[in-house]
Short mmCIF file of C-alpha atoms and ligand atoms in Angstrom, two decimals:
data_model
loop_
_atom_site.label_atom_id
_atom_site.label_comp_id
_atom_site.label_asym_id
_atom_site.label_seq_id
_atom_site.Cartn_x
_atom_site.Cartn_y
_atom_site.Cartn_z
CA MET A 1 0.24 -30.06 -60.90
CA SER A 2 -2.50 -28.06 -59.19
CA LYS A 3 0.10 -26.67 -56.78
CA VAL A 4 2.13 -25.28 -59.69
CA CYS A 5 -0.97 -23.74 -61.28
CA VAL A 6 -1.92 -22.00 -58.05
CA LEU A 7 1.61 -20.76 -57.70
CA VAL A 8 1.76 -19.48 -61.27
CA THR A 9 -1.74 -17.95 -61.06
CA GLY A 10 -0.80 -16.35 -57.75
CA CYS A 11 2.37 -14.89 -59.27
CA LEU A 12 0.52 -13.60 -62.29
CA TRP A 13 -2.17 -12.03 -60.09
CA LEU A 14 0.39 -10.30 -57.95
CA THR A 15 2.20 -8.98 -60.99
CA LEU A 16 -1.04 -7.68 -62.44
CA ALA A 17 -2.01 -6.04 -59.18
CA GLN A 18 1.36 -4.39 -58.93
CA ALA A 19 1.11 -3.19 -62.50
CA LEU A 20 -2.38 -1.77 -61.85
CA LEU A 21 -1.14 -0.05 -58.73
CA LEU A 22 1.71 1.57 -60.65
CA ALA A 23 -0.60 2.66 -63.45
CA ALA A 24 -3.34 4.02 -61.16
CA PRO A 25 -3.72 7.77 -60.91
CA ALA A 26 -2.72 9.14 -57.53
CA GLU A 27 -6.34 9.94 -56.66
CA GLN A 28 -7.26 6.26 -56.37
CA SER A 29 -5.12 6.04 -53.29
CA ARG A 30 -7.15 8.76 -51.59
CA PRO A 31 -9.64 7.31 -49.11
CA ASN A 32 -13.34 6.95 -49.79
CA ILE A 33 -15.62 8.48 -47.19
CA LEU A 34 -18.82 6.87 -45.96
CA PHE A 35 -20.56 9.33 -43.66
CA ILE A 36 -23.44 7.54 -41.92
CA PHE A 37 -25.69 9.98 -40.14
CA SER A 38 -28.93 9.66 -38.23
CA ASP A 39 -31.40 12.12 -36.78
CA ASP A 40 -31.77 12.67 -33.02
CA HIS A 41 -29.69 9.69 -31.89
CA ALA A 42 -28.49 10.35 -28.33
CA THR A 43 -25.25 8.83 -27.02
CA GLY A 44 -27.42 7.35 -24.24
CA ALA A 45 -28.86 4.94 -26.82
CA ILE A 46 -25.51 3.57 -28.09
CA SER A 47 -23.82 0.71 -26.25
CA ALA A 48 -20.32 1.97 -27.14
CA TYR A 49 -21.19 4.94 -24.89
CA GLY A 50 -22.38 2.62 -22.11
CA SER A 51 -26.13 2.77 -22.80
CA ARG A 52 -28.34 1.22 -20.11
CA LEU A 53 -31.06 0.76 -22.72
CA ILE A 54 -29.83 -0.93 -25.89
CA GLN A 55 -27.08 -2.86 -27.65
CA THR A 56 -25.91 -1.33 -30.95
CA PRO A 57 -23.35 -3.88 -32.19
CA ASN A 58 -22.75 -2.35 -35.60
CA ILE A 59 -22.16 1.21 -34.41
CA ASP A 60 -19.99 -0.29 -31.68
CA ARG A 61 -18.01 -2.13 -34.35
CA ILE A 62 -17.09 1.17 -36.04
CA ALA A 63 -15.89 2.49 -32.68
CA ARG A 64 -14.04 -0.71 -31.76
CA GLU A 65 -12.23 -0.86 -35.11
CA GLY A 66 -11.57 2.89 -35.03
CA ALA A 67 -12.11 5.79 -32.65
CA LEU A 68 -14.86 6.85 -30.27
CA PHE A 69 -15.16 10.52 -29.38
CA ARG A 70 -16.61 10.94 -25.89
CA ASN A 71 -16.79 14.74 -25.88
CA CYS A 72 -18.34 15.69 -29.21
CA PHE A 73 -20.62 18.72 -28.88
CA CYS A 74 -22.90 20.46 -31.35
CA THR A 75 -22.97 24.24 -31.70
CA ASN A 76 -26.78 24.52 -31.98
CA SER A 77 -28.81 21.49 -30.99
CA ILE A 78 -31.38 21.15 -33.73
CA CYS A 79 -31.63 19.25 -37.00
CA GLY A 80 -31.14 21.66 -39.93
CA PRO A 81 -28.64 23.93 -38.16
CA SER A 82 -26.37 21.02 -37.19
CA ARG A 83 -26.40 19.74 -40.78
CA ALA A 84 -25.49 23.20 -42.09
CA VAL A 85 -22.61 23.45 -39.60
CA ILE A 86 -21.29 20.06 -40.72
CA LEU A 87 -21.42 20.99 -44.42
CA THR A 88 -19.84 24.44 -44.05
CA GLY A 89 -17.54 24.11 -41.01
CA LYS A 90 -19.06 27.38 -39.80
CA HIS A 91 -21.28 28.41 -36.90
CA SER A 92 -24.97 29.07 -37.59
CA HIS A 93 -24.64 32.87 -37.57
CA LEU A 94 -22.20 32.60 -40.50
CA ASN A 95 -23.75 29.79 -42.58
CA GLY A 96 -27.16 31.46 -42.21
CA PHE A 97 -29.17 28.39 -41.16
CA ILE A 98 -29.88 29.44 -37.58
CA ASP A 99 -33.12 27.49 -37.01
CA ASN A 100 -35.48 25.10 -38.77
CA ARG A 101 -37.33 28.02 -40.40
CA SER A 102 -34.18 28.85 -42.39
CA THR A 103 -33.35 27.92 -46.00
CA PHE A 104 -29.80 26.75 -46.72
CA ASN A 105 -27.86 28.99 -49.09
CA GLY A 106 -26.52 26.34 -51.45
CA ALA A 107 -24.22 28.85 -53.18
CA GLN A 108 -21.82 28.85 -50.25
CA LEU A 109 -18.77 26.65 -49.97
CA THR A 110 -19.24 23.20 -48.41
CA PHE A 111 -16.88 20.28 -47.92
CA PRO A 112 -18.76 18.07 -50.45
CA LYS A 113 -18.28 20.81 -53.06
CA LEU A 114 -14.57 20.96 -52.34
CA LEU A 115 -14.29 17.18 -52.57
CA GLN A 116 -16.22 17.18 -55.83
CA GLN A 117 -13.88 19.83 -57.23
CA ALA A 118 -10.96 17.67 -56.12
CA GLY A 119 -12.21 14.74 -58.19
CA TYR A 120 -14.47 12.87 -55.77
CA GLN A 121 -17.79 11.30 -56.71
CA THR A 122 -20.14 12.83 -54.15
CA SER A 123 -23.45 11.25 -53.25
CA LEU A 124 -26.20 12.17 -50.78
CA ILE A 125 -28.91 9.64 -49.95
CA GLY A 126 -31.66 9.98 -47.34
CA LYS A 127 -32.57 12.90 -45.11
CA TRP A 128 -31.41 16.38 -46.16
CA HIS A 129 -33.76 18.79 -44.37
CA LEU A 130 -32.15 22.03 -45.56
CA VAL A 131 -35.07 23.13 -47.80
CA SER A 132 -33.05 24.24 -50.85
CA GLN A 133 -31.88 21.71 -53.44
CA PRO A 134 -28.63 19.97 -52.51
CA THR A 135 -25.50 21.37 -54.19
CA GLY A 136 -22.05 19.83 -54.47
CA PHE A 137 -23.34 16.30 -55.08
CA THR A 138 -22.79 14.23 -58.21
CA HIS A 139 -25.84 12.21 -57.17
CA TRP A 140 -28.62 12.91 -54.70
CA ASP A 141 -31.76 11.10 -53.66
CA VAL A 142 -33.40 12.68 -50.63
CA LEU A 143 -36.54 12.74 -48.49
CA PRO A 144 -38.54 15.95 -48.83
CA GLY A 145 -38.55 17.77 -45.45
CA GLN A 146 -38.82 15.31 -42.58
CA GLY A 147 -39.89 12.45 -44.88
CA ASP A 148 -42.09 9.49 -43.93
CA TYR A 149 -41.16 6.34 -42.01
CA TYR A 150 -43.29 4.15 -44.26
CA ASN A 151 -43.56 4.34 -48.06
CA PRO A 152 -41.53 7.56 -48.28
CA VAL A 153 -41.39 9.96 -51.21
CA PHE A 154 -37.89 10.61 -52.60
CA LEU A 155 -36.66 13.59 -54.61
CA SER A 156 -33.72 13.16 -56.93
CA ALA A 157 -31.57 15.55 -58.93
CA PRO A 158 -33.37 17.19 -61.89
CA GLU A 159 -32.32 16.28 -65.44
CA THR A 160 -31.33 19.87 -66.13
CA THR A 161 -29.73 22.46 -63.87
CA GLY A 162 -32.39 24.61 -62.21
CA GLY A 163 -35.15 22.12 -63.06
CA LYS A 164 -37.62 20.51 -60.68
CA PRO A 165 -36.43 17.41 -58.82
CA SER A 166 -37.99 14.16 -59.99
CA GLN A 167 -40.26 12.60 -57.41
CA ARG A 168 -41.28 9.02 -56.63
CA THR A 169 -42.74 6.98 -53.78
CA VAL A 170 -40.83 3.91 -52.63
CA ASN A 171 -42.77 1.20 -50.79
CA GLY A 172 -41.27 -0.11 -47.59
CA TYR A 173 -39.56 1.17 -44.45
CA VAL A 174 -37.38 4.24 -44.63
CA SER A 175 -34.17 2.99 -42.92
CA ASP A 176 -34.17 -0.12 -45.12
CA ILE A 177 -34.86 1.89 -48.28
CA ILE A 178 -32.16 4.50 -47.63
CA THR A 179 -29.68 1.66 -47.12
CA ASP A 180 -30.87 -0.15 -50.26
CA LEU A 181 -30.41 3.03 -52.31
CA ALA A 182 -26.95 3.62 -50.86
CA LEU A 183 -25.84 0.04 -51.62
CA GLU A 184 -27.27 0.32 -55.13
CA TRP A 185 -25.26 3.46 -55.71
CA LEU A 186 -22.07 1.94 -54.28
CA ASP A 187 -22.51 -1.23 -56.33
CA GLY A 188 -23.90 0.38 -59.45
CA SER A 189 -23.47 3.47 -61.50
CA ARG A 190 -20.73 5.36 -59.67
CA ASP A 191 -17.48 6.12 -61.49
CA ARG A 192 -15.02 3.60 -60.07
CA SER A 193 -11.98 5.51 -61.29
CA LYS A 194 -12.72 8.15 -58.65
CA PRO A 195 -12.84 7.99 -54.85
CA PHE A 196 -16.26 8.64 -53.31
CA LEU A 197 -17.97 10.58 -50.57
CA LEU A 198 -21.30 8.98 -49.67
CA MET A 199 -23.49 10.78 -47.12
CA LEU A 200 -25.96 8.11 -46.01
CA GLN A 201 -28.42 10.00 -43.84
CA HIS A 202 -31.21 8.28 -41.92
CA LYS A 203 -34.49 9.81 -40.84
CA ALA A 204 -34.67 7.54 -37.77
CA PRO A 205 -34.88 7.84 -34.83
CA HIS A 206 -36.64 11.20 -35.33
CA ARG A 207 -40.11 11.86 -33.91
CA ALA A 208 -42.74 10.28 -34.31
CA TRP A 209 -40.72 7.06 -33.82
CA ALA A 210 -42.49 4.54 -36.07
CA PRO A 211 -40.54 1.26 -35.93
CA GLY A 212 -40.08 -0.84 -39.04
CA PRO A 213 -41.63 -4.28 -39.54
CA GLU A 214 -38.43 -6.04 -38.45
CA GLU A 215 -38.30 -4.20 -35.12
CA LEU A 216 -42.02 -4.00 -34.26
CA ASP A 217 -41.83 -6.93 -31.84
CA LEU A 218 -38.44 -6.07 -30.37
CA PHE A 219 -38.45 -5.17 -26.62
CA ARG A 220 -42.08 -6.32 -26.24
CA GLY A 221 -42.65 -6.75 -22.50
CA VAL A 222 -39.31 -5.13 -21.55
CA VAL A 223 -39.46 -2.53 -18.75
CA PHE A 224 -36.75 0.06 -19.33
CA PRO A 225 -34.94 1.83 -16.47
CA GLU A 226 -36.16 5.37 -15.88
CA PRO A 227 -33.71 8.26 -15.88
CA ALA A 228 -33.00 9.85 -12.48
CA THR A 229 -34.63 13.12 -13.58
CA LEU A 230 -37.85 11.80 -15.17
CA PHE A 231 -39.85 13.71 -12.55
CA ASP A 232 -37.74 16.89 -12.54
CA ASP A 233 -39.75 19.78 -11.01
CA TYR A 234 -37.47 22.44 -12.63
CA SER A 235 -36.76 24.20 -9.33
CA GLY A 236 -33.21 25.44 -8.91
CA ARG A 237 -33.05 26.94 -12.40
CA GLY A 238 -34.48 29.95 -14.22
CA ARG A 239 -37.93 30.02 -15.76
CA ALA A 240 -36.92 28.62 -19.15
CA ALA A 241 -36.72 24.98 -18.00
CA ALA A 242 -40.16 25.18 -16.37
CA GLU A 243 -41.88 26.93 -19.29
CA GLN A 244 -40.93 24.62 -22.17
CA GLU A 245 -43.47 22.38 -23.92
CA MET A 246 -41.60 19.15 -24.49
CA THR A 247 -42.58 16.91 -21.60
CA ILE A 248 -43.34 13.24 -21.87
CA ALA A 249 -46.15 13.82 -19.37
CA ARG A 250 -48.08 16.52 -21.24
CA HIS A 251 -46.76 17.21 -24.74
CA MET A 252 -46.97 14.01 -26.73
CA THR A 253 -49.51 13.26 -29.43
CA LYS A 254 -51.35 9.99 -30.06
CA LEU A 255 -49.04 9.44 -33.02
CA ASP A 256 -45.97 10.02 -30.80
CA LEU A 257 -47.29 7.35 -28.45
CA ALA A 258 -48.25 4.94 -31.26
CA LEU A 259 -51.87 5.00 -30.08
CA VAL A 260 -52.61 5.56 -33.77
CA ALA A 261 -50.63 4.26 -36.75
CA PRO A 262 -48.94 6.59 -39.26
CA GLY A 263 -51.43 7.76 -41.88
CA ASN A 264 -49.85 6.40 -45.04
CA LEU A 265 -49.52 2.67 -44.38
CA THR A 266 -50.81 0.05 -46.80
CA PRO A 267 -53.64 -2.10 -45.35
CA THR A 268 -51.18 -4.94 -44.72
CA GLN A 269 -48.65 -2.65 -43.03
CA ARG A 270 -51.42 -1.08 -40.93
CA ALA A 271 -52.73 -4.45 -39.74
CA ARG A 272 -49.22 -5.52 -38.74
CA TYR A 273 -48.50 -2.20 -37.01
CA GLU A 274 -51.74 -2.09 -35.04
CA ALA A 275 -51.45 -5.75 -34.04
CA ALA A 276 -48.00 -5.08 -32.53
CA PHE A 277 -49.44 -2.55 -30.06
CA ALA A 278 -52.96 -3.99 -29.59
CA ALA A 279 -52.48 -5.85 -26.30
CA GLU A 280 -50.64 -2.94 -24.64
CA ASN A 281 -53.24 -0.45 -25.84
CA GLU A 282 -56.09 -2.58 -24.51
CA ALA A 283 -54.38 -2.84 -21.12
CA LEU A 284 -53.95 0.94 -21.09
CA ALA A 285 -57.66 1.47 -21.79
CA LEU A 286 -58.66 -0.86 -18.94
CA ASP A 287 -56.17 0.49 -16.39
CA ALA A 288 -56.39 4.20 -17.39
CA PRO A 289 -53.38 5.35 -15.30
CA THR A 290 -53.17 9.03 -14.32
CA GLY A 291 -50.52 11.40 -12.95
CA ASP A 292 -47.04 9.89 -12.47
CA ALA A 293 -48.30 6.45 -13.48
CA ARG A 294 -49.36 7.78 -16.88
CA THR A 295 -46.03 9.60 -17.29
CA ARG A 296 -44.30 6.28 -16.63
CA TRP A 297 -46.50 4.58 -19.22
CA ASN A 298 -45.76 7.30 -21.78
CA TYR A 299 -42.03 6.98 -21.05
CA GLN A 300 -42.04 3.21 -21.57
CA ARG A 301 -44.00 3.47 -24.83
CA TYR A 302 -41.85 6.34 -26.12
CA ILE A 303 -38.50 4.82 -25.24
CA ALA A 304 -39.39 1.39 -26.64
CA ASN A 305 -40.32 2.87 -30.01
CA TYR A 306 -37.34 5.22 -30.05
CA LEU A 307 -35.04 2.25 -29.39
CA ARG A 308 -36.78 0.12 -32.03
CA CYS A 309 -36.00 2.87 -34.55
CA VAL A 310 -32.38 2.93 -33.34
CA ALA A 311 -32.16 -0.85 -33.70
CA GLY A 312 -33.35 -0.48 -37.31
CA VAL A 313 -30.57 2.02 -38.01
CA ASP A 314 -27.97 -0.21 -36.37
CA ARG A 315 -29.12 -3.29 -38.29
CA ASN A 316 -28.84 -1.37 -41.56
CA ILE A 317 -25.36 -0.12 -40.64
CA GLY A 318 -24.43 -3.79 -40.34
CA ARG A 319 -25.60 -4.36 -43.92
CA VAL A 320 -23.36 -1.54 -45.15
CA LEU A 321 -20.31 -2.71 -43.17
CA ASP A 322 -20.81 -6.22 -44.57
CA PHE A 323 -20.96 -4.79 -48.09
CA LEU A 324 -17.69 -2.90 -47.54
CA ASP A 325 -16.04 -6.11 -46.30
CA ARG A 326 -17.40 -8.22 -49.14
CA THR A 327 -16.28 -5.82 -51.86
CA GLY A 328 -12.89 -5.00 -50.38
CA LEU A 329 -13.85 -1.33 -50.05
CA ALA A 330 -13.47 -1.45 -46.25
CA LYS A 331 -9.69 -1.09 -46.27
CA ASN A 332 -9.62 2.26 -48.07
CA THR A 333 -12.86 3.77 -46.76
CA ILE A 334 -13.23 6.10 -43.80
CA VAL A 335 -16.48 5.15 -42.06
CA ILE A 336 -18.12 7.67 -39.76
CA TYR A 337 -21.19 7.36 -37.60
CA SER A 338 -22.78 10.44 -36.10
CA SER A 339 -26.13 12.10 -35.51
CA ASP A 340 -27.16 15.74 -35.78
CA GLN A 341 -27.52 16.27 -32.03
CA GLY A 342 -28.35 14.45 -28.84
CA PHE A 343 -31.84 13.91 -27.45
CA TYR A 344 -33.73 13.58 -24.18
CA LEU A 345 -34.59 10.00 -23.36
CA GLY A 346 -36.82 11.06 -20.48
CA GLU A 347 -34.14 13.11 -18.68
CA HIS A 348 -35.77 16.22 -17.13
CA GLY A 349 -39.09 14.61 -18.08
CA TRP A 350 -38.43 15.43 -21.75
CA TYR A 351 -38.15 14.20 -25.29
CA ASP A 352 -36.67 16.44 -28.07
CA LYS A 353 -33.40 18.43 -28.01
CA ARG A 354 -32.53 22.21 -28.30
CA TRP A 355 -31.03 22.83 -24.85
CA MET A 356 -27.40 23.30 -24.00
CA TYR A 357 -27.90 20.71 -21.25
CA GLU A 358 -25.71 17.64 -21.68
CA GLU A 359 -28.15 15.16 -23.22
CA SER A 360 -28.87 17.30 -26.28
CA LEU A 361 -25.50 19.09 -26.46
CA ARG A 362 -23.64 15.81 -26.96
CA MET A 363 -23.38 14.14 -30.34
CA PRO A 364 -22.22 10.59 -31.02
CA LEU A 365 -19.09 10.24 -33.17
CA ALA A 366 -17.34 7.01 -34.13
CA MET A 367 -14.80 6.89 -36.95
CA ARG A 368 -12.96 3.99 -38.57
CA TRP A 369 -10.00 4.45 -40.90
CA PRO A 370 -7.84 1.35 -41.36
CA GLY A 371 -4.14 2.12 -41.30
CA THR A 372 -4.57 5.59 -39.80
CA ILE A 373 -6.73 5.20 -36.68
CA LYS A 374 -5.45 2.64 -34.19
CA PRO A 375 -8.44 0.41 -33.32
CA GLY A 376 -9.99 1.13 -29.95
CA LEU A 377 -8.87 4.77 -29.76
CA ILE A 378 -10.85 6.71 -27.15
CA ALA A 379 -10.69 10.48 -27.64
CA ASP A 380 -11.79 12.83 -24.86
CA GLN A 381 -10.79 16.13 -26.44
CA PHE A 382 -13.55 18.73 -26.84
CA ILE A 383 -14.60 18.50 -30.45
CA GLN A 384 -17.59 19.91 -32.34
CA ASN A 385 -19.57 19.27 -35.52
CA LEU A 386 -17.63 22.29 -36.83
CA ASP A 387 -14.58 20.03 -37.05
CA PHE A 388 -16.08 17.42 -39.39
CA ALA A 389 -15.50 19.40 -42.62
CA PRO A 390 -11.85 20.36 -41.90
CA THR A 391 -11.17 16.76 -40.85
CA LEU A 392 -12.51 15.23 -44.05
CA LEU A 393 -10.72 17.81 -46.16
CA ALA A 394 -7.44 17.11 -44.38
CA ALA A 395 -7.98 13.36 -44.71
CA THR A 396 -8.30 13.73 -48.47
CA SER A 397 -5.44 16.28 -48.82
CA VAL A 398 -7.81 19.05 -49.91
CA ALA A 399 -6.94 22.51 -48.57
CA THR A 400 -9.34 23.84 -45.92
CA PRO A 401 -10.59 27.36 -46.67
CA PRO A 402 -9.28 29.79 -44.04
CA ASP A 403 -12.78 30.96 -43.08
CA MET A 404 -13.89 27.50 -41.95
CA GLN A 405 -14.08 27.66 -38.16
CA GLY A 406 -13.50 24.07 -37.13
CA ARG A 407 -10.22 22.26 -36.73
CA SER A 408 -9.03 19.02 -38.30
CA LEU A 409 -9.18 15.99 -36.00
CA LEU A 410 -6.39 14.30 -37.94
CA PRO A 411 -3.75 14.70 -35.20
CA ILE A 412 -6.15 13.17 -32.67
CA LEU A 413 -6.99 10.34 -35.07
CA ARG A 414 -3.26 9.60 -35.31
CA GLY A 415 -3.07 9.37 -31.53
CA GLU A 416 -1.36 12.71 -30.98
CA MET A 417 -2.52 15.06 -28.26
CA PRO A 418 -2.21 18.60 -29.58
CA ALA A 419 -1.20 20.76 -26.61
CA ASP A 420 -3.20 23.74 -27.83
CA TRP A 421 -6.51 21.91 -28.37
CA ARG A 422 -9.67 23.80 -27.29
CA THR A 423 -10.72 23.45 -23.65
CA SER A 424 -14.10 25.16 -23.96
CA VAL A 425 -16.93 25.11 -26.49
CA TYR A 426 -19.35 27.79 -27.62
CA TYR A 427 -23.06 27.14 -28.16
CA HIS A 428 -25.95 29.23 -29.53
CA TYR A 429 -29.59 28.13 -29.90
CA TYR A 430 -32.15 30.44 -31.58
CA GLU A 431 -35.51 28.82 -32.29
CA PHE A 432 -38.35 30.30 -30.15
CA PRO A 433 -41.28 29.92 -29.64
CA ASP A 434 -41.86 27.09 -32.13
CA SER A 435 -41.45 24.26 -31.57
CA HIS A 436 -41.60 23.49 -27.83
CA ARG A 437 -41.08 27.00 -26.42
CA VAL A 438 -37.41 26.63 -25.57
CA GLN A 439 -35.93 30.10 -24.93
CA SER A 440 -33.01 31.18 -27.09
CA HIS A 441 -29.71 30.91 -25.25
CA TYR A 442 -25.98 30.88 -25.67
CA GLY A 443 -23.19 29.69 -23.44
CA VAL A 444 -19.87 28.06 -22.76
CA ARG A 445 -18.96 24.59 -21.51
CA THR A 446 -15.63 23.72 -19.94
CA ALA A 447 -14.41 20.43 -18.45
CA THR A 448 -16.04 21.28 -15.12
CA HIS A 449 -18.69 23.98 -15.66
CA LYS A 450 -21.35 25.31 -17.96
CA LEU A 451 -22.58 28.91 -18.13
CA ILE A 452 -25.79 29.66 -20.07
CA TRP A 453 -27.22 33.10 -20.87
CA TYR A 454 -30.91 33.15 -21.86
CA ASP A 455 -30.59 36.36 -23.80
CA ALA A 456 -34.29 37.13 -24.49
CA ILE A 457 -35.36 36.76 -20.86
CA ALA A 458 -32.07 37.94 -19.32
CA GLU A 459 -31.42 34.96 -17.05
CA TRP A 460 -28.24 33.09 -16.16
CA GLU A 461 -27.63 29.47 -15.33
CA LEU A 462 -24.29 28.18 -14.05
CA PHE A 463 -23.77 24.48 -13.41
CA ASP A 464 -21.01 22.64 -11.59
CA LEU A 465 -20.84 19.56 -13.85
CA VAL A 466 -18.65 17.64 -11.40
CA ASN A 467 -20.95 17.91 -8.38
CA ASP A 468 -24.24 18.37 -10.25
CA PRO A 469 -23.94 16.26 -13.42
CA HIS A 470 -27.71 16.28 -14.02
CA GLU A 471 -27.68 20.13 -14.08
CA LEU A 472 -30.44 20.59 -11.51
CA HIS A 473 -29.11 23.50 -9.45
CA SER A 474 -27.82 26.73 -10.93
CA ILE A 475 -25.12 28.28 -8.73
CA HIS A 476 -24.86 31.56 -10.64
CA ALA A 477 -26.08 33.58 -7.62
CA ASP A 478 -24.11 31.68 -4.95
CA ALA A 479 -21.49 33.83 -3.22
CA ALA A 480 -18.98 30.98 -3.34
CA ALA A 481 -19.35 30.66 -7.12
CA GLN A 482 -18.69 34.29 -8.07
CA ASP A 483 -15.05 33.78 -9.09
CA THR A 484 -16.09 30.87 -11.32
CA PHE A 485 -18.96 32.90 -12.71
CA ALA A 486 -16.63 35.79 -13.61
CA THR A 487 -14.10 33.47 -15.26
CA LEU A 488 -16.74 31.74 -17.37
CA ARG A 489 -18.44 35.00 -18.25
CA GLY A 490 -15.09 36.25 -19.54
CA GLU A 491 -14.58 33.03 -21.51
CA LEU A 492 -18.06 33.31 -23.02
CA SER A 493 -17.35 36.87 -24.09
CA ARG A 494 -14.00 35.81 -25.56
CA LEU A 495 -15.61 32.94 -27.50
CA ARG A 496 -18.33 35.24 -28.89
CA SER A 497 -15.65 37.54 -30.23
CA SER A 498 -13.45 34.77 -31.56
CA VAL A 499 -16.25 33.13 -33.57
CA GLY A 500 -17.62 36.54 -34.63
CA ASP A 501 -21.09 36.05 -33.16
CA THR A 502 -22.96 39.31 -32.67
CA THR A 503 -26.43 37.72 -33.00
CA GLY A 504 -28.85 37.45 -30.09
CA LYS A 505 -29.16 40.00 -27.32
CA PRO A 506 -25.71 40.95 -25.99
CA LEU A 507 -24.28 39.87 -22.67
CA PRO A 508 -25.19 42.24 -19.81
CA ARG A 509 -22.48 44.69 -18.77
CA1 CA B 1 -32.19 16.09 -35.41
#
């Protein structure tokens, strides 16, 4: 009897499902997009990229069930500019957001706007950091500016166009709250007759690296390996590397080093936070290390807190992936994990980003798309954050405007190897002197070399990435490197023309 019922119910269910499928508008078959983004997450702190420091099982899961891009480069290694490039598919000199002093022109075309026009529900939750109010989103709920790790303020879309955003404070830890808000939106008020784009954008692991309550005790007592270049003396390069102000040894604040707690904690949160660091801080006061020993102490404290923030992001990604599985959304949702640029985890003695050197030039990118990306795909093509917009437009069958500069990754995602794919990337960083006194520069990277022109101080650097992977010795003046120098200089000039960049001081004749 029960067997018959199951059979009949099963048949009825199938028939209903088939009927629904036939009746559904074509747009329901278009994929949803979940774009999970973090701030300052270096590939060196993701186990899918072979991190020596941390396991990130949930980010790794996206890569394992989809694709991992091992040569993803940003065009301008700093927060706001990278976000503007991703939205517009255009280099900084064209989208106008060249450095963190800029304001994003929200009237220009972005991929969320195009998706919205094509019938997508578009939602932005978390860090925005582009100053102007978000445009192109059906729903937005964002941190003002950098936002706070604990008890953050959120701004959400005004009731009327042109009005002031509504503002509220949410108690708790920022990575957990952003995830809660994203799950509430997915599970709640969105229009289920339409596919969605959700940009879920974390603040972590941005400076000043305040771990959440769940990660405060993680890695306690662990001694992390030091990078080979922690004590870089900056010889062998121009003056820019020596003159920056972003060293772990000399340029970190008490807040950066968690010697004081963030200012806006509740008494309970403060007690918990201070207790987590109390024993280590007492030992520091007794021992009072100086010189290299203090640099080592700073490195250990910095990296532990950075990684705790990363672990909080990864744990929350797990919550979202579980939700997609539980609700059946996983099968028709493209899931992306990326971060706005790389970061120095002590390499060259630094924290922060900005440089065209490898650690900050590289971005993480993992992408899962059931039925399109073969699980476990490893892609080594040179791709850039410029390509994200054209890719997502192509994935949703929305035409890419001809003035977008990136290129769709769709062929690569399908396992094809386009013969004419780019073999060099162009880079341009602008922000000087604040923050950190990193000279403006532009350059080109190929599979084997990198040429950088510090335009304001008229200095070259040329690195042989095969024989000098840590980029410690510029060979631009070596007699044996002159053919290479000329070739790369020509390629840099060609790239400047092809992307239409006339900003910065020109290349020397
Ligand atoms: Ca950033």
